[in-house]
Coordinates of C-alpha atoms in Angstrom, one line a residue:
M1 CA 149.4 63.3 138.0
S2 CA 145.8 64.4 138.2
V3 CA 143.9 66.6 135.8
A4 CA 143.8 69.5 138.2
E5 CA 147.5 69.4 138.7
L6 CA 147.7 69.0 134.8
N7 CA 145.4 71.9 134.7
R8 CA 147.2 74.0 137.0
Q9 CA 150.7 72.9 135.1
A10 CA 149.3 74.2 131.7
E11 CA 148.3 77.8 133.3
Q12 CA 151.8 78.4 134.1
T13 CA 153.0 76.8 130.6
P14 CA 152.4 79.3 127.6
P15 CA 151.1 77.2 124.6
P16 CA 154.2 76.8 122.6
G17 CA 152.5 76.6 119.0
P18 CA 154.0 77.2 115.8
A19 CA 156.7 79.0 117.1
M20 CA 154.9 81.6 119.6
S21 CA 157.2 84.8 119.3
D22 CA 158.2 87.1 122.0
D23 CA 156.1 89.8 120.1
E24 CA 152.9 87.3 120.7
A25 CA 153.4 86.5 124.4
A26 CA 154.0 90.2 125.0
L27 CA 150.1 90.7 123.4
L28 CA 148.6 88.3 125.7
A29 CA 150.5 89.5 128.5
W30 CA 149.3 93.4 127.9
A31 CA 145.5 91.7 127.5
A32 CA 146.0 89.9 131.0
Q33 CA 146.7 93.5 132.4
H34 CA 144.4 95.1 131.0
P35 CA 140.9 93.7 131.6
G36 CA 138.2 94.8 129.1
P37 CA 136.0 97.8 130.2
R38 CA 133.1 96.2 129.8
L39 CA 133.1 92.7 131.2
E40 CA 130.6 90.0 130.5
E41 CA 129.0 88.5 133.5
A42 CA 126.1 87.1 131.8
K43 CA 127.7 83.9 130.4
A44 CA 125.9 80.6 132.2
G45 CA 128.2 78.3 130.2
N46 CA 127.8 75.3 127.9
G47 CA 127.1 78.1 125.2
R48 CA 124.3 79.8 126.5
Y49 CA 123.7 83.4 128.4
R50 CA 121.6 83.5 131.4
L51 CA 119.2 86.8 131.0
P52 CA 115.8 87.5 132.4
D53 CA 113.0 86.8 130.1
P54 CA 112.1 90.6 128.7
N55 CA 108.4 89.9 129.2
T56 CA 108.1 87.9 132.6
G57 CA 111.3 89.2 134.0
K58 CA 111.8 85.6 135.2
P59 CA 115.6 84.1 134.8
A60 CA 116.1 82.4 131.8
T61 CA 118.6 81.0 129.7
W62 CA 119.7 81.9 126.1
T63 CA 121.4 80.2 123.2
R64 CA 124.5 82.0 122.7
T65 CA 124.3 83.4 119.0
T66 CA 127.6 82.1 117.7
T67 CA 126.7 78.8 119.1
L68 CA 123.3 79.0 117.3
V69 CA 124.9 80.2 114.0
G70 CA 127.9 77.5 114.3
T71 CA 125.6 75.1 113.3
V72 CA 125.9 75.9 109.7
E73 CA 129.6 76.3 109.5
D74 CA 131.3 73.6 107.6
T75 CA 134.0 72.5 110.5
H76 CA 135.7 69.5 108.4
N77 CA 139.2 71.6 108.3
L78 CA 138.9 72.9 111.5
Q79 CA 138.4 69.6 112.8
K80 CA 141.3 67.9 111.0
W81 CA 143.6 71.0 112.1
S82 CA 142.6 70.2 115.8
K83 CA 143.1 66.7 115.4
R84 CA 147.0 67.4 114.5
R85 CA 147.2 69.8 117.4
L86 CA 146.0 66.9 119.5
V87 CA 148.8 64.6 118.2
L88 CA 151.5 67.3 118.4
G89 CA 150.4 68.0 121.8
L90 CA 150.4 64.3 123.0
L91 CA 154.0 63.9 121.2
E92 CA 155.6 67.0 122.7
H93 CA 154.0 66.1 126.5
P94 CA 154.3 62.2 126.4
H95 CA 153.6 62.5 130.4
L96 CA 149.9 63.2 128.8
A97 CA 149.6 60.4 126.7
Q98 CA 150.9 58.1 129.8
R99 CA 148.1 59.7 131.7
L100 CA 145.5 59.0 129.2
A101 CA 146.8 55.2 129.1
E102 CA 146.0 55.2 132.9
L103 CA 142.5 56.1 132.8
A104 CA 140.3 52.5 133.4
D105 CA 137.2 53.7 131.7
P106 CA 138.2 56.9 128.7
D107 CA 134.1 56.2 127.5
G108 CA 132.3 56.2 131.1
S109 CA 133.3 57.2 134.5
D110 CA 136.7 58.8 132.9
K111 CA 135.1 60.7 129.8
Q112 CA 135.5 63.9 131.8
A113 CA 138.8 63.4 132.7
F114 CA 140.2 62.1 128.9
A115 CA 138.2 65.6 127.6
E116 CA 140.3 67.7 129.5
I117 CA 143.5 65.7 129.3
T118 CA 143.0 65.7 125.6
D119 CA 142.0 69.5 125.8
L120 CA 145.0 70.5 127.8
A121 CA 147.4 68.6 124.9
E122 CA 145.8 70.6 122.1
H123 CA 146.2 73.9 124.0
L124 CA 149.8 72.8 124.5
A125 CA 150.4 72.5 121.3
G126 CA 148.9 75.9 120.4
A127 CA 145.6 75.2 119.8
S128 CA 143.9 78.3 121.7
L129 CA 147.0 80.5 120.8
G130 CA 145.0 82.5 117.6
R131 CA 141.9 82.7 119.4
Q132 CA 143.7 84.0 122.4
L133 CA 145.7 86.8 120.1
G134 CA 142.5 87.8 118.3
S135 CA 140.6 88.4 121.4
A136 CA 143.7 90.6 122.6
I137 CA 143.4 92.9 119.7
H138 CA 139.5 92.8 119.9
L139 CA 140.3 94.2 123.6
A140 CA 142.9 96.7 122.1
T141 CA 139.9 98.2 119.8
E142 CA 137.2 98.2 122.8
H143 CA 140.1 100.4 124.8
L144 CA 140.7 102.7 121.5
H145 CA 136.4 103.4 121.4
L146 CA 136.2 103.5 125.0
G147 CA 139.1 106.1 125.5
D148 CA 141.3 103.9 127.6
G149 CA 144.6 106.1 126.6
K150 CA 146.8 104.3 128.9
A151 CA 146.1 101.1 127.8
I152 CA 146.5 101.7 124.3
D153 CA 149.7 103.5 125.3
A154 CA 150.6 100.3 126.7
L155 CA 149.8 98.1 124.0
P156 CA 153.1 96.3 122.5
E157 CA 154.8 98.1 119.8
A158 CA 154.8 95.1 117.2
F159 CA 151.1 95.4 116.9
R160 CA 150.4 99.2 116.6
P161 CA 150.5 98.8 112.8
D162 CA 147.2 96.7 113.6
L163 CA 145.5 99.5 115.6
Q164 CA 146.5 102.2 113.1
A165 CA 145.2 100.1 109.9
Y166 CA 141.9 99.4 112.0
E167 CA 141.7 103.7 112.2
A168 CA 142.7 104.2 109.1
C169 CA 140.0 101.7 107.7
L170 CA 137.3 103.4 109.6
A171 CA 138.3 107.1 108.6
S172 CA 138.8 105.9 104.9
H173 CA 135.0 104.3 104.7
Q174 CA 133.4 107.6 107.0
L175 CA 132.6 105.5 109.4
E176 CA 131.8 106.9 113.0
V177 CA 132.0 104.2 116.0
R178 CA 129.7 105.1 118.6
P179 CA 131.0 104.5 122.0
E180 CA 127.8 104.1 124.0
Y181 CA 127.3 100.9 121.5
V182 CA 130.6 99.0 122.2
E183 CA 130.5 95.5 123.4
R184 CA 126.9 95.2 124.3
V185 CA 124.5 92.3 125.1
V186 CA 121.5 91.7 122.8
L187 CA 118.7 89.3 123.1
C188 CA 116.6 88.0 120.2
P189 CA 113.6 86.1 121.5
A190 CA 112.4 85.1 118.1
V191 CA 115.6 82.6 117.6
G192 CA 116.3 82.0 121.3
A193 CA 119.7 83.8 121.4
A194 CA 121.5 86.3 122.8
G195 CA 124.9 87.7 122.4
K196 CA 127.3 90.6 122.3
F197 CA 128.0 92.7 119.2
D198 CA 130.9 94.5 118.8
L199 CA 130.2 97.8 117.3
L200 CA 127.5 99.9 116.1
V201 CA 128.2 102.6 113.6
A202 CA 127.0 105.2 111.4
G203 CA 128.0 106.0 107.9
P204 CA 127.3 108.2 104.7
W205 CA 124.8 105.6 104.0
G206 CA 121.8 107.4 105.5
P207 CA 120.5 107.6 109.3
K208 CA 120.2 104.1 110.1
L209 CA 123.2 102.6 112.4
R210 CA 124.9 99.1 111.0
I211 CA 126.2 96.4 113.0
A212 CA 129.8 96.3 112.6
D213 CA 132.2 92.8 113.7
L214 CA 135.4 92.8 113.9
K215 CA 137.0 89.4 112.8
T216 CA 140.8 88.8 113.3
Q217 CA 141.5 85.3 111.6
K218 CA 143.9 85.4 108.7
S219 CA 141.2 84.7 106.1
M220 CA 137.4 85.2 105.1
E221 CA 137.6 82.7 103.2
F222 CA 135.4 80.4 105.3
G223 CA 132.5 81.2 107.4
V224 CA 130.7 84.0 105.5
R225 CA 127.2 82.3 106.1
K226 CA 128.1 82.0 109.5
I227 CA 129.2 85.8 109.9
A228 CA 125.9 86.7 108.0
A229 CA 123.9 84.7 110.3
Q230 CA 125.3 86.2 113.6
L231 CA 125.2 89.7 112.8
A232 CA 121.8 89.5 111.5
V233 CA 120.6 87.9 114.7
Y234 CA 122.0 91.0 116.5
A235 CA 120.5 93.2 114.0
Q236 CA 116.8 91.5 114.7
S237 CA 117.3 91.7 118.9
P238 CA 114.9 94.1 119.8
H239 CA 116.4 94.1 123.4
L240 CA 119.6 95.7 124.4
R241 CA 121.1 95.0 127.8
T242 CA 121.7 98.3 129.9
L243 CA 125.5 99.0 130.6
D244 CA 124.4 97.9 134.5
G245 CA 123.1 94.7 133.6
T246 CA 119.7 95.0 135.2
A247 CA 117.4 95.8 132.7
Y248 CA 116.5 96.2 129.3
E249 CA 116.8 99.3 126.7
P250 CA 115.2 99.5 122.9
M251 CA 117.7 98.8 120.2
P252 CA 118.3 101.9 118.4
D253 CA 117.4 101.9 114.5
V254 CA 119.8 99.4 113.0
D255 CA 120.1 98.6 109.2
R256 CA 118.6 94.9 108.9
E257 CA 119.6 94.5 105.3
V258 CA 123.6 95.2 105.4
G259 CA 125.9 94.6 108.2
L260 CA 129.6 95.3 108.2
V261 CA 132.7 93.3 108.8
L262 CA 136.2 94.7 109.4
H263 CA 138.5 91.9 108.8
L264 CA 142.2 92.8 110.8
P265 CA 144.4 89.6 110.8
V266 CA 146.7 89.6 113.8
G267 CA 149.9 91.3 113.1
S268 CA 149.4 92.0 109.2
G269 CA 149.2 95.6 109.7
T270 CA 146.3 95.4 107.2
A271 CA 142.4 96.0 107.5
T272 CA 139.5 95.4 105.2
L273 CA 135.8 96.4 105.1
Y274 CA 133.4 94.0 104.1
E275 CA 129.8 94.2 103.5
V276 CA 127.5 91.2 104.6
D277 CA 124.0 90.3 103.3
L278 CA 121.7 90.3 106.5
V279 CA 118.6 89.5 104.7
A280 CA 120.3 86.3 103.6
G281 CA 121.9 85.8 107.1
W282 CA 118.3 86.3 108.8
E283 CA 117.0 83.5 106.8
T284 CA 119.5 81.0 107.7
A285 CA 119.3 82.0 111.6
Q286 CA 115.8 81.2 111.4
L287 CA 116.5 77.8 109.8

């Protein structure tokens, strides 16, 4: 079986993962049927954005902010987890192991095929399930803030407590989401990076807006430095891509000292607000 045929098979085979539930499958199906209102067309692949230079107008590529700040992340535990997914995927789908054994030059001419097959094995063992579910919850909050009631009404019942907890968290901290600043692309030439922030919010701290990011992983124990650097780059970005993608507009007056993280673990029905030190985050981003 060719790599292309294996990939086509994967598209028709939901990742079994560690007991993917019917509710989780329903959430992924909902996300596929309700794409984001503000789709991103500027990604160039290989961890980069393709956007014009704000001074010359000439096409240029920029490192994705998440790629840039990922260099400070401790990935030891993540790498070990990925290895376990790979082994499980090969055990559960021995035809993939056989396909690997048939490659004549896995370190040379067959390197791409080797990578595609091993990526597929990880996917079929549920390596991408958490990311897919998190993206779906992100999508639900985007529909919420942009007033897409039909999409929200169609959200699977099992995940409505997540959205309710999210709204309650915003209300309890007196946070007002600015719909015009939901899922917007920014450019920060100072570090050669571009990215898309989740939200700008107003609050009781004063007139400045704050960068707010939604995180859906189970724990906030890891990655705090990376998150601070990510939000700092957004806050330091002087260029905001217009909604039609044809030009830049100035960033509004945002707080460059404090950012916010809304932690909403998928399926937990709980939401917690954290403040993030953007001064330290900006120092990290520049390094």
